[in-house]
mmCIF file of C-alpha atoms in Angstrom:
data_model
loop_
_atom_site.group_PDB
_atom_site.id
_atom_site.type_symbol
_atom_site.label_atom_id
_atom_site.label_comp_id
_atom_site.label_asym_id
_atom_site.label_seq_id
_atom_site.Cartn_x
_atom_site.Cartn_y
_atom_site.Cartn_z
ATOM 1 C CA MET A 1 -1.071 -23.728 -25.620
ATOM 2 C CA VAL A 2 -2.489 -22.587 -28.667
ATOM 3 C CA ILE A 3 -5.783 -21.826 -27.165
ATOM 4 C CA CYS A 4 -4.003 -19.798 -24.415
ATOM 5 C CA MET A 5 -2.303 -17.741 -26.920
ATOM 6 C CA LYS A 6 -5.514 -16.910 -28.694
ATOM 7 C CA ILE A 7 -7.040 -15.939 -25.192
ATOM 8 C CA VAL A 8 -3.971 -13.554 -24.434
ATOM 9 C CA LYS A 9 -4.197 -11.875 -27.888
ATOM 10 C CA ARG A 10 -7.823 -11.273 -27.692
ATOM 11 C CA LEU A 11 -7.550 -10.191 -24.044
ATOM 12 C CA PHE A 12 -4.423 -7.410 -25.383
ATOM 13 C CA ARG A 13 -6.155 -6.172 -28.408
ATOM 14 C CA TYR A 14 -6.470 -3.485 -26.409
ATOM 15 C CA ARG A 15 -3.336 -3.091 -24.505
ATOM 16 C CA LEU A 16 -3.071 -0.048 -22.664
ATOM 17 C CA THR A 17 -6.282 -0.812 -20.541
ATOM 18 C CA ALA A 18 -5.537 -4.627 -20.477
ATOM 19 C CA ILE A 19 -2.088 -3.853 -18.749
ATOM 20 C CA PHE A 20 -3.146 -1.123 -16.661
ATOM 21 C CA MET A 21 -5.959 -3.469 -15.499
ATOM 22 C CA MET A 22 -3.543 -6.264 -14.806
ATOM 23 C CA ILE A 23 -1.023 -3.815 -12.804
ATOM 24 C CA GLY A 24 -3.959 -2.882 -10.685
ATOM 25 C CA GLN A 25 -4.936 -6.569 -9.893
ATOM 26 C CA ILE A 26 -1.256 -7.415 -9.264
ATOM 27 C CA ILE A 27 -1.351 -4.683 -6.628
ATOM 28 C CA VAL A 28 -4.619 -5.753 -5.276
ATOM 29 C CA LEU A 29 -3.062 -9.231 -4.688
ATOM 30 C CA PHE A 30 0.060 -8.006 -3.038
ATOM 31 C CA THR A 31 -1.986 -5.817 -0.626
ATOM 32 C CA ILE A 32 -4.418 -9.022 -0.024
ATOM 33 C CA PHE A 33 -1.200 -10.954 0.806
ATOM 34 C CA GLY A 34 0.552 -8.113 2.690
ATOM 35 C CA ALA A 35 -2.667 -7.864 5.075
ATOM 36 C CA LEU A 36 -2.998 -11.628 5.213
ATOM 37 C CA GLY A 37 0.738 -11.602 6.457
ATOM 38 C CA VAL A 38 0.144 -8.960 8.991
ATOM 39 C CA TYR A 39 -2.890 -10.904 9.985
ATOM 40 C CA ASN A 40 -1.040 -14.129 10.549
ATOM 41 C CA LYS A 41 1.950 -12.506 12.353
ATOM 42 C CA ALA A 42 -0.442 -10.891 14.625
ATOM 43 C CA TYR A 43 -2.462 -14.018 15.023
ATOM 44 C CA ASN A 44 0.441 -16.314 15.607
ATOM 45 C CA LYS A 45 1.910 -13.536 17.946
ATOM 46 C CA GLU A 46 -1.534 -13.249 20.009
ATOM 47 C CA ASN A 47 -1.585 -17.344 20.104
ATOM 48 C CA ASP A 48 2.174 -17.268 21.565
ATOM 49 C CA ARG A 49 1.177 -14.678 24.204
ATOM 50 C CA LEU A 50 -2.020 -16.907 25.287
ATOM 51 C CA ARG A 51 0.430 -20.023 25.596
ATOM 52 C CA SER A 52 2.378 -18.284 28.023
ATOM 53 C CA LEU A 53 -0.363 -17.234 30.036
ATOM 54 C CA TYR A 54 -1.344 -19.286 33.469
ATOM 55 C CA LYS A 55 -4.873 -20.021 34.323
ATOM 56 C CA ASN A 56 -4.678 -18.157 37.661
ATOM 57 C CA VAL A 57 -2.515 -15.231 38.400
ATOM 58 C CA ILE A 58 -2.180 -13.110 41.507
ATOM 59 C CA GLN A 59 -0.442 -9.763 40.653
ATOM 60 C CA MET A 60 1.188 -8.198 43.196
ATOM 61 C CA GLN A 61 2.677 -4.430 42.973
ATOM 62 C CA ILE A 62 4.755 -3.737 46.052
ATOM 63 C CA THR A 63 6.118 -0.598 47.089
ATOM 64 C CA THR A 64 8.675 -0.405 49.975
ATOM 65 C CA SER A 65 8.749 2.013 52.466
ATOM 66 C CA LYS A 66 12.834 1.825 52.480
ATOM 67 C CA LYS A 67 15.385 0.454 50.289
ATOM 68 C CA THR A 68 15.671 -2.666 51.834
ATOM 69 C CA ASP A 69 16.061 -6.315 50.600
ATOM 70 C CA VAL A 70 12.398 -7.678 50.744
ATOM 71 C CA ILE A 71 13.207 -9.984 47.612
ATOM 72 C CA SER A 72 15.477 -12.508 48.841
ATOM 73 C CA GLY A 73 13.437 -13.893 51.368
ATOM 74 C CA ILE A 74 9.777 -13.529 49.431
ATOM 75 C CA SER A 75 9.582 -17.101 48.312
ATOM 76 C CA SER A 76 10.773 -18.867 51.873
ATOM 77 C CA ASP A 77 8.124 -21.806 52.614
ATOM 78 C CA VAL A 78 6.124 -21.266 49.245
ATOM 79 C CA GLU A 79 5.503 -24.753 48.189
ATOM 80 C CA GLN A 80 2.634 -24.027 45.333
ATOM 81 C CA CYS A 81 2.787 -21.770 42.272
ATOM 82 C CA ASN A 82 5.392 -19.910 40.506
ATOM 83 C CA LEU A 83 6.691 -16.472 41.856
ATOM 84 C CA ILE A 84 7.968 -14.160 39.070
ATOM 85 C CA ILE A 85 9.056 -10.540 38.902
ATOM 86 C CA LYS A 86 7.579 -9.159 35.846
ATOM 87 C CA LYS A 87 7.808 -5.628 34.180
ATOM 88 C CA LYS A 88 9.402 -2.601 36.271
ATOM 89 C CA PHE A 89 12.557 -4.264 36.751
ATOM 90 C CA SER A 90 15.358 -3.648 34.283
ATOM 91 C CA VAL A 91 18.987 -4.695 33.946
ATOM 92 C CA ALA A 92 21.637 -2.767 31.896
ATOM 93 C CA ILE A 93 23.134 -4.703 28.849
ATOM 94 C CA ALA A 94 26.648 -3.519 28.010
ATOM 95 C CA GLU A 95 26.390 -4.825 24.416
ATOM 96 C CA LEU A 96 23.496 -2.831 23.768
ATOM 97 C CA GLY A 97 24.584 0.214 25.633
ATOM 98 C CA LYS A 98 21.113 0.293 27.569
ATOM 99 C CA ALA A 99 18.845 -1.083 30.035
ATOM 100 C CA CYS A 100 16.261 -3.669 29.340
ATOM 101 C CA LEU A 101 13.373 -5.341 31.215
ATOM 102 C CA CYS A 102 13.838 -8.513 32.715
ATOM 103 C CA GLU A 103 12.031 -11.202 34.623
ATOM 104 C CA VAL A 104 13.236 -12.763 37.320
ATOM 105 C CA ILE A 105 12.138 -16.295 38.593
ATOM 106 C CA LEU A 106 12.009 -16.310 42.221
ATOM 107 C CA LYS A 107 10.541 -19.501 42.800
ATOM 108 C CA ASP A 108 9.368 -22.456 40.388
ATOM 109 C CA ASN A 109 7.263 -25.121 41.770
ATOM 110 C CA GLU A 110 5.295 -25.695 38.668
ATOM 111 C CA SER A 111 6.521 -26.098 34.710
ATOM 112 C CA LEU A 112 7.739 -22.372 33.585
ATOM 113 C CA LYS A 113 5.823 -21.280 30.376
ATOM 114 C CA TYR A 114 9.150 -20.085 28.555
ATOM 115 C CA PRO A 115 9.235 -22.026 25.339
ATOM 116 C CA LEU A 116 12.764 -23.079 24.605
ATOM 117 C CA LEU A 117 14.616 -23.230 20.854
ATOM 118 C CA SER A 118 17.680 -24.811 22.534
ATOM 119 C CA GLY A 119 19.102 -25.015 26.040
ATOM 120 C CA ARG A 120 17.499 -24.714 29.113
ATOM 121 C CA LEU A 121 16.256 -22.030 31.574
ATOM 122 C CA PRO A 122 18.691 -20.745 34.436
ATOM 123 C CA GLY A 123 18.509 -22.782 37.495
ATOM 124 C CA THR A 124 20.213 -23.207 40.774
ATOM 125 C CA LYS A 125 23.285 -24.852 39.828
ATOM 126 C CA LYS A 126 25.759 -22.182 38.866
ATOM 127 C CA ASN A 127 25.744 -18.262 39.081
ATOM 128 C CA ASN A 128 25.434 -15.727 36.424
ATOM 129 C CA GLU A 129 23.117 -17.619 33.751
ATOM 130 C CA ILE A 130 20.450 -16.097 31.631
ATOM 131 C CA ALA A 131 17.873 -17.157 28.904
ATOM 132 C CA VAL A 132 17.085 -14.701 26.628
ATOM 133 C CA GLY A 133 15.257 -14.206 23.298
ATOM 134 C CA LYS A 134 16.534 -14.450 19.881
ATOM 135 C CA ASN A 135 16.848 -10.864 19.284
ATOM 136 C CA LYS A 136 19.388 -10.713 22.573
ATOM 137 C CA ALA A 137 21.233 -13.838 21.325
ATOM 138 C CA LYS A 138 22.422 -11.908 18.139
ATOM 139 C CA ILE A 139 24.120 -9.407 20.034
ATOM 140 C CA ALA A 140 25.625 -11.536 22.577
ATOM 141 C CA ILE A 141 29.576 -12.290 22.305
ATOM 142 C CA LYS A 142 30.756 -15.597 21.435
ATOM 143 C CA GLN A 143 33.469 -17.264 23.089
ATOM 144 C CA GLY A 144 34.370 -20.992 22.226
ATOM 145 C CA ASP A 145 30.933 -22.431 21.983
ATOM 146 C CA ASP A 146 29.338 -20.371 24.320
ATOM 147 C CA LEU A 147 27.497 -17.006 24.383
ATOM 148 C CA PHE A 148 27.823 -14.354 26.790
ATOM 149 C CA LEU A 149 26.411 -10.900 27.706
ATOM 150 C CA THR A 150 27.408 -8.415 30.064
ATOM 151 C CA ILE A 151 24.693 -7.435 32.358
ATOM 152 C CA GLU A 152 25.150 -4.954 35.317
ATOM 153 C CA GLY A 153 28.803 -5.255 34.920
ATOM 154 C CA GLU A 154 28.919 -8.943 35.041
ATOM 155 C CA LYS A 155 29.476 -11.552 32.440
ATOM 156 C CA TYR A 156 26.260 -13.847 32.015
ATOM 157 C CA LYS A 157 26.377 -17.213 30.303
ATOM 158 C CA ILE A 158 23.463 -17.638 27.912
ATOM 159 C CA VAL A 159 22.132 -21.317 28.507
ATOM 160 C CA GLY A 160 18.823 -20.995 26.745
ATOM 161 C CA ILE A 161 17.527 -19.274 23.608
ATOM 162 C CA ILE A 162 13.573 -18.221 24.346
ATOM 163 C CA GLY A 163 11.389 -18.084 21.151
ATOM 164 C CA SER A 164 8.744 -19.284 18.952
ATOM 165 C CA GLU A 165 9.043 -20.723 15.320
ATOM 166 C CA VAL A 166 5.786 -18.361 14.367
ATOM 167 C CA SER A 167 6.141 -15.319 15.801
ATOM 168 C CA ASP A 168 8.540 -12.587 17.433
ATOM 169 C CA TYR A 169 6.541 -12.662 20.928
ATOM 170 C CA TRP A 170 9.596 -13.959 22.845
ATOM 171 C CA ASP A 171 12.299 -12.364 20.685
ATOM 172 C CA ASP A 172 13.401 -9.786 23.178
ATOM 173 C CA LYS A 173 12.712 -11.543 26.328
ATOM 174 C CA LEU A 174 15.409 -11.701 29.351
ATOM 175 C CA VAL A 175 14.835 -14.503 32.170
ATOM 176 C CA LEU A 176 16.914 -14.750 35.118
ATOM 177 C CA HIS A 177 16.544 -16.881 38.252
ATOM 178 C CA MET A 178 16.881 -15.424 41.581
ATOM 179 C CA ASP A 179 19.094 -18.330 42.821
ATOM 180 C CA SER A 180 21.581 -18.176 39.920
ATOM 181 C CA ILE A 181 22.331 -14.198 39.439
ATOM 182 C CA GLY A 182 25.367 -12.099 40.324
ATOM 183 C CA ASP A 183 25.806 -9.658 43.261
ATOM 184 C CA ASN A 184 25.395 -6.559 40.840
ATOM 185 C CA VAL A 185 21.804 -7.653 39.725
ATOM 186 C CA LYS A 186 21.073 -8.493 43.528
ATOM 187 C CA LYS A 187 22.182 -4.880 44.228
ATOM 188 C CA ALA A 188 19.939 -3.640 41.529
ATOM 189 C CA LEU A 189 16.935 -5.445 42.922
ATOM 190 C CA THR A 190 17.597 -3.777 46.173
ATOM 191 C CA LYS A 191 17.744 -0.443 45.034
ATOM 192 C CA GLN A 192 14.362 -0.900 43.747
ATOM 193 C CA VAL A 193 11.222 0.375 45.640
ATOM 194 C CA SER A 194 8.410 -0.763 43.282
ATOM 195 C CA TYR A 195 8.038 -4.277 42.074
ATOM 196 C CA SER A 196 5.548 -5.934 40.189
ATOM 197 C CA VAL A 197 5.519 -10.039 41.466
ATOM 198 C CA GLU A 198 3.453 -12.573 40.053
ATOM 199 C CA LEU A 199 2.112 -15.639 41.808
ATOM 200 C CA CYS A 200 0.906 -17.971 39.039
ATOM 201 C CA SER A 201 -0.352 -21.456 38.600
ATOM 202 C CA ASP A 202 -2.273 -23.560 36.191
ATOM 203 C CA SER A 203 -4.344 -24.767 39.347
ATOM 204 C CA ASP A 204 -6.073 -23.176 41.847
ATOM 205 C CA ILE A 205 -4.065 -20.823 44.147
ATOM 206 C CA GLU A 206 -4.813 -21.619 47.725
ATOM 207 C CA GLU A 207 -5.082 -18.712 50.147
ATOM 208 C CA LYS A 208 -2.521 -20.240 52.289
ATOM 209 C CA THR A 209 0.364 -19.561 49.594
ATOM 210 C CA TYR A 210 -0.691 -15.789 48.971
ATOM 211 C CA SER A 211 -0.526 -15.407 52.879
ATOM 212 C CA THR A 212 2.836 -16.730 52.909
ATOM 213 C CA VAL A 213 4.280 -14.477 50.541
ATOM 214 C CA TYR A 214 2.363 -11.455 51.875
ATOM 215 C CA GLY A 215 3.961 -12.492 55.454
ATOM 216 C CA ASN A 216 7.447 -12.826 53.969
ATOM 217 C CA ILE A 217 7.193 -9.343 52.422
ATOM 218 C CA LYS A 218 5.942 -8.000 55.657
ATOM 219 C CA SER A 219 8.572 -9.704 57.544
ATOM 220 C CA TYR A 220 11.285 -7.777 55.887
ATOM 221 C CA ASP A 221 9.496 -4.513 55.510
ATOM 222 C CA GLY A 222 6.161 -4.033 57.660
ATOM 223 C CA ASP A 223 5.418 -0.882 56.159
ATOM 224 C CA SER A 224 5.373 -1.705 52.531
ATOM 225 C CA VAL A 225 2.261 -1.274 50.527
ATOM 226 C CA ILE A 226 1.128 -4.216 48.587
ATOM 227 C CA GLU A 227 -1.664 -4.131 46.085
ATOM 228 C CA ALA A 228 -2.879 -7.388 44.868
ATOM 229 C CA VAL A 229 -5.216 -8.509 42.158
ATOM 230 C CA LYS A 230 -6.660 -12.239 41.220
ATOM 231 C CA ILE A 231 -6.718 -12.364 37.497
ATOM 232 C CA ASN A 232 -8.307 -15.551 35.659
ATOM 233 C CA SER A 233 -6.445 -15.566 32.293
ATOM 234 C CA ASP A 234 -8.926 -17.857 30.405
ATOM 235 C CA ASN A 235 -9.792 -16.406 26.838
ATOM 236 C CA ASP A 236 -8.040 -13.320 27.628
ATOM 237 C CA SER A 237 -7.284 -12.084 23.953
ATOM 238 C CA VAL A 238 -6.089 -8.896 23.011
ATOM 239 C CA LEU A 239 -5.887 -9.733 18.993
ATOM 240 C CA GLU A 240 -7.245 -6.282 18.105
ATOM 241 C CA GLN A 241 -4.813 -4.517 19.813
ATOM 242 C CA THR A 242 -1.977 -6.626 18.434
ATOM 243 C CA LEU A 243 -3.244 -5.995 15.027
ATOM 244 C CA ALA A 244 -3.138 -2.209 15.727
ATOM 245 C CA LYS A 245 0.387 -2.369 16.445
ATOM 246 C CA GLU A 246 1.095 -4.119 13.010
ATOM 247 C CA ASN A 247 -0.318 -1.573 10.779
ATOM 248 C CA LEU A 248 -3.075 -3.545 9.576
ATOM 249 C CA LYS A 249 -5.099 -0.201 8.096
ATOM 250 C CA ILE A 250 -2.170 0.547 6.026
ATOM 251 C CA ASN A 251 -3.232 -2.452 3.967
ATOM 252 C CA VAL A 252 -6.670 -2.213 4.115
ATOM 253 C CA ILE A 253 -6.461 1.473 2.877
ATOM 254 C CA ALA A 254 -4.104 0.400 0.082
ATOM 255 C CA TYR A 255 -6.699 -2.592 -1.019
ATOM 256 C CA CYS A 256 -9.580 0.091 -1.077
ATOM 257 C CA PHE A 257 -7.698 2.525 -3.118
ATOM 258 C CA CYS A 258 -6.652 -0.429 -5.513
ATOM 259 C CA ILE A 259 -10.042 -1.444 -5.931
ATOM 260 C CA LEU A 260 -11.022 2.358 -6.858
ATOM 261 C CA ASN A 261 -8.090 2.530 -9.309
ATOM 262 C CA CYS A 262 -9.522 -0.662 -10.970
ATOM 263 C CA MET A 263 -13.190 1.077 -11.375
ATOM 264 C CA VAL A 264 -11.297 4.103 -12.911
ATOM 265 C CA VAL A 265 -9.692 1.705 -15.266
ATOM 266 C CA SER A 266 -12.746 0.155 -16.204
ATOM 267 C CA GLU A 267 -13.932 3.503 -17.355
ATOM 268 C CA PHE A 268 -11.139 3.677 -19.930
ATOM 269 C CA TRP A 269 -12.020 -0.137 -20.607
ATOM 270 C CA ILE A 270 -15.477 1.137 -21.823
ATOM 271 C CA LEU A 271 -14.218 3.938 -23.651
ATOM 272 C CA GLN A 272 -11.740 1.758 -25.825
ATOM 273 C CA ARG A 273 -14.385 -0.637 -26.435
ATOM 274 C CA ARG A 274 -17.066 1.614 -26.893
ATOM 275 C CA LYS A 275 -17.404 1.130 -30.855
ATOM 276 C CA GLU A 276 -17.389 -2.516 -30.531
ATOM 277 C CA TYR A 277 -19.918 -2.518 -27.830
ATOM 278 C CA ALA A 278 -22.125 -0.096 -29.994
ATOM 279 C CA ILE A 279 -21.862 -2.263 -33.222
ATOM 280 C CA LYS A 280 -22.919 -5.446 -30.934
ATOM 281 C CA LYS A 281 -25.908 -3.853 -29.818
ATOM 282 C CA LEU A 282 -26.947 -2.885 -33.120
ATOM 283 C CA LEU A 283 -26.362 -6.655 -34.410
ATOM 284 C CA GLY A 284 -28.881 -7.598 -31.796
ATOM 285 C CA MET A 285 -26.750 -8.539 -28.606
ATOM 286 C CA GLY A 286 -29.074 -7.995 -25.703
ATOM 287 C CA ASP A 287 -27.687 -6.447 -22.353
ATOM 288 C CA MET A 288 -27.170 -9.657 -20.330
ATOM 289 C CA ARG A 289 -25.141 -11.187 -23.030
ATOM 290 C CA LEU A 290 -23.189 -7.955 -23.440
ATOM 291 C CA ILE A 291 -22.637 -7.798 -19.390
ATOM 292 C CA ILE A 292 -21.448 -11.544 -19.669
ATOM 293 C CA ASP A 293 -19.147 -10.675 -22.375
ATOM 294 C CA MET A 294 -17.664 -7.785 -20.534
ATOM 295 C CA MET A 295 -17.263 -10.105 -17.260
ATOM 296 C CA ARG A 296 -15.640 -12.728 -19.041
ATOM 297 C CA GLU A 297 -12.906 -10.591 -20.336
ATOM 298 C CA ILE A 298 -12.553 -9.228 -16.858
ATOM 299 C CA ILE A 299 -12.471 -12.443 -15.242
ATOM 300 C CA GLU A 300 -9.819 -13.768 -17.620
ATOM 301 C CA ILE A 301 -7.698 -10.570 -17.012
ATOM 302 C CA SER A 302 -7.856 -11.225 -13.431
ATOM 303 C CA LEU A 303 -6.903 -14.882 -13.623
ATOM 304 C CA LEU A 304 -3.975 -13.665 -15.801
ATOM 305 C CA SER A 305 -3.207 -11.216 -13.207
ATOM 306 C CA CYS A 306 -3.235 -14.039 -10.657
ATOM 307 C CA CYS A 307 -0.943 -16.171 -12.699
ATOM 308 C CA ALA A 308 1.728 -13.376 -12.993
ATOM 309 C CA PHE A 309 1.414 -12.835 -9.364
ATOM 310 C CA LEU A 310 2.156 -16.196 -8.472
ATOM 311 C CA VAL A 311 5.432 -16.056 -10.842
ATOM 312 C CA ILE A 312 6.487 -12.895 -8.887
ATOM 313 C CA TYR A 313 5.385 -14.231 -5.487
ATOM 314 C CA MET A 314 7.325 -17.607 -6.015
ATOM 315 C CA VAL A 315 10.672 -15.682 -6.939
ATOM 316 C CA ILE A 316 9.800 -13.376 -3.752
ATOM 317 C CA GLY A 317 9.540 -16.683 -1.895
ATOM 318 C CA ILE A 318 12.749 -18.073 -3.487
ATOM 319 C CA CYS A 319 14.938 -15.002 -2.421
ATOM 320 C CA GLY A 320 13.357 -15.313 1.504
ATOM 321 C CA GLY A 321 10.909 -12.507 1.210
ATOM 322 C CA ALA A 322 7.529 -14.394 1.444
ATOM 323 C CA ASP A 323 6.233 -16.679 4.159
ATOM 324 C CA ILE A 324 2.450 -17.065 4.161
ATOM 325 C CA SER A 325 1.143 -20.287 5.730
ATOM 326 C CA ILE A 326 -1.390 -22.162 3.270
ATOM 327 C CA THR A 327 -4.625 -23.015 5.246
ATOM 328 C CA THR A 328 -8.095 -23.216 4.226
ATOM 329 C CA ARG A 329 -8.781 -19.759 6.428
ATOM 330 C CA ASN A 330 -5.839 -18.172 4.448
ATOM 331 C CA ILE A 331 -7.326 -19.562 0.883
ATOM 332 C CA LEU A 332 -10.802 -18.245 1.746
ATOM 333 C CA LEU A 333 -9.643 -15.000 2.723
ATOM 334 C CA VAL A 334 -7.625 -14.099 -0.624
ATOM 335 C CA VAL A 335 -10.346 -15.766 -2.671
ATOM 336 C CA GLY A 336 -13.001 -13.583 -1.066
ATOM 337 C CA ALA A 337 -11.014 -10.470 -1.330
ATOM 338 C CA GLU A 338 -9.754 -10.870 -4.747
ATOM 339 C CA PHE A 339 -13.670 -11.678 -5.576
ATOM 340 C CA ALA A 340 -14.560 -8.544 -4.023
ATOM 341 C CA ALA A 341 -11.908 -6.516 -6.203
ATOM 342 C CA VAL A 342 -13.116 -8.267 -9.513
ATOM 343 C CA LEU A 343 -16.771 -7.345 -8.170
ATOM 344 C CA GLY A 344 -15.613 -3.812 -7.912
ATOM 345 C CA THR A 345 -14.049 -3.629 -11.213
ATOM 346 C CA MET A 346 -17.168 -4.934 -13.066
ATOM 347 C CA LEU A 347 -19.572 -2.322 -11.367
ATOM 348 C CA TYR A 348 -18.906 0.835 -13.784
ATOM 349 C CA PRO A 349 -19.229 -1.508 -16.808
ATOM 350 C CA ILE A 350 -22.509 -3.025 -15.499
ATOM 351 C CA TYR A 351 -23.758 0.541 -14.596
ATOM 352 C CA LYS A 352 -23.069 1.768 -18.168
ATOM 353 C CA VAL A 353 -24.777 -1.101 -19.827
ATOM 354 C CA LEU A 354 -27.922 -0.804 -17.692
ATOM 355 C CA LYS A 355 -27.946 3.065 -18.098
ATOM 356 C CA ASN A 356 -28.120 3.038 -21.581
ATOM 357 C CA LYS A 357 -30.599 0.169 -22.408
ATOM 358 C CA GLU A 358 -31.466 1.539 -25.964
ATOM 359 C CA SER A 359 -28.190 1.592 -27.166
ATOM 360 C CA PHE A 360 -24.457 2.673 -26.453
ATOM 361 C CA LYS A 361 -24.534 6.250 -27.415
ATOM 362 C CA TYR A 362 -20.890 6.479 -28.230
ATOM 363 C CA ILE A 363 -21.296 6.730 -32.085
#
C-alpha cells in the first residue's frame, strides 16, 4: 500500500496533466467497450440470423391476377419441406395501433427454426393462436395466466414467446399458423394480390415438391405470375450490414478523437516537465533513458486509468447498464485498442526527445 501511494504521489506531482491524461484514457476505454458492445450485439444478432436460415430455400414471389384465395390450398399434398409466408404480409394490431409484418406457417413437415423462450408455436389444435417476440409480448393484454393480442379485430392467445438470450433478432416477430388463424386474418390474406412464399428445407428440395406447390397455385388462379429463385443459404453472412445499422462508426470516430486528445495532452505533459527533463539531460541522462522514463510514467497513468475505469464499469454493471461477455477475442481486442491508445499518447514525447538530441531547449 505504501509503495502504491508513493507511485500515485509521484504521478500526480503535476496534477493537471495527470488528471487530464487519466480522463482521456478513461474515455478511450469507454469508447473501446462501447464499440465492443456494439460489435458483440451485431455479432450475436448475425449468428441468430444465420441459425434461422434453412440450407435450401426456394423463394416464390406470387402475383395473382385477381383477388382470390390461392393460399388456402397452396400446401395440399406437400409432403416435404416447410412452406411459410414471409414479408409482404402484415396484420393490424390494436394494442400498437398499427400494422406489423407477420409470418404465416402454411405447412410444417420439418422442424421450424423459431427459437422459443417459452411455450410453443401455434398449431392445428385451436383457433386464434400466435407466437410472438419479446417486444410484442410486452404490449399484450394479460388475462389470468394468459397473454392476448387483438389482431384484425380478433383476440389471439399468445402460446409461445420467440426470442434469443443474446440478441434482439427475434424480438419483433409475429408467427401464425394457417390452421389456427381466425376469419379476419384469412380475409386479409385473400385481399392480398402479392405474396412472398418460401419453400424451405435443410435437405435437398425435390423438383416434385416445387411442382406440387406451383400446380396448387395455378389451379386456383391460372393467370397468376410466379417468380421463383433457389437460394443456398450456407455462409450467407451480412455482418457488415448489421454493424452499419448499429452505428459502430460513431464509436470508432470517438476513439480516434480521444487518441488525438491524448496526444494534445502529452504536449502539455512535456511543457510542465520541461525543466525536469532539461536538468536530467544536463546530468547526463541519454535519450533512450529519458524516453523509457516518459513511457514508464505514461504506462503507469494508463494502468491507474484502467483501475478507475474498472471501478466505474463495475458500478454501471451493478446498475444493469453493462453487458460485455468476457472471451479471449474480447480481451485481445481491448488490449490491442488500449495499446494503440497508449502508443498514440507516447508518440509526441518520443518525437520531442529525438528531435532535440543535443538538449531540451526549454531553459
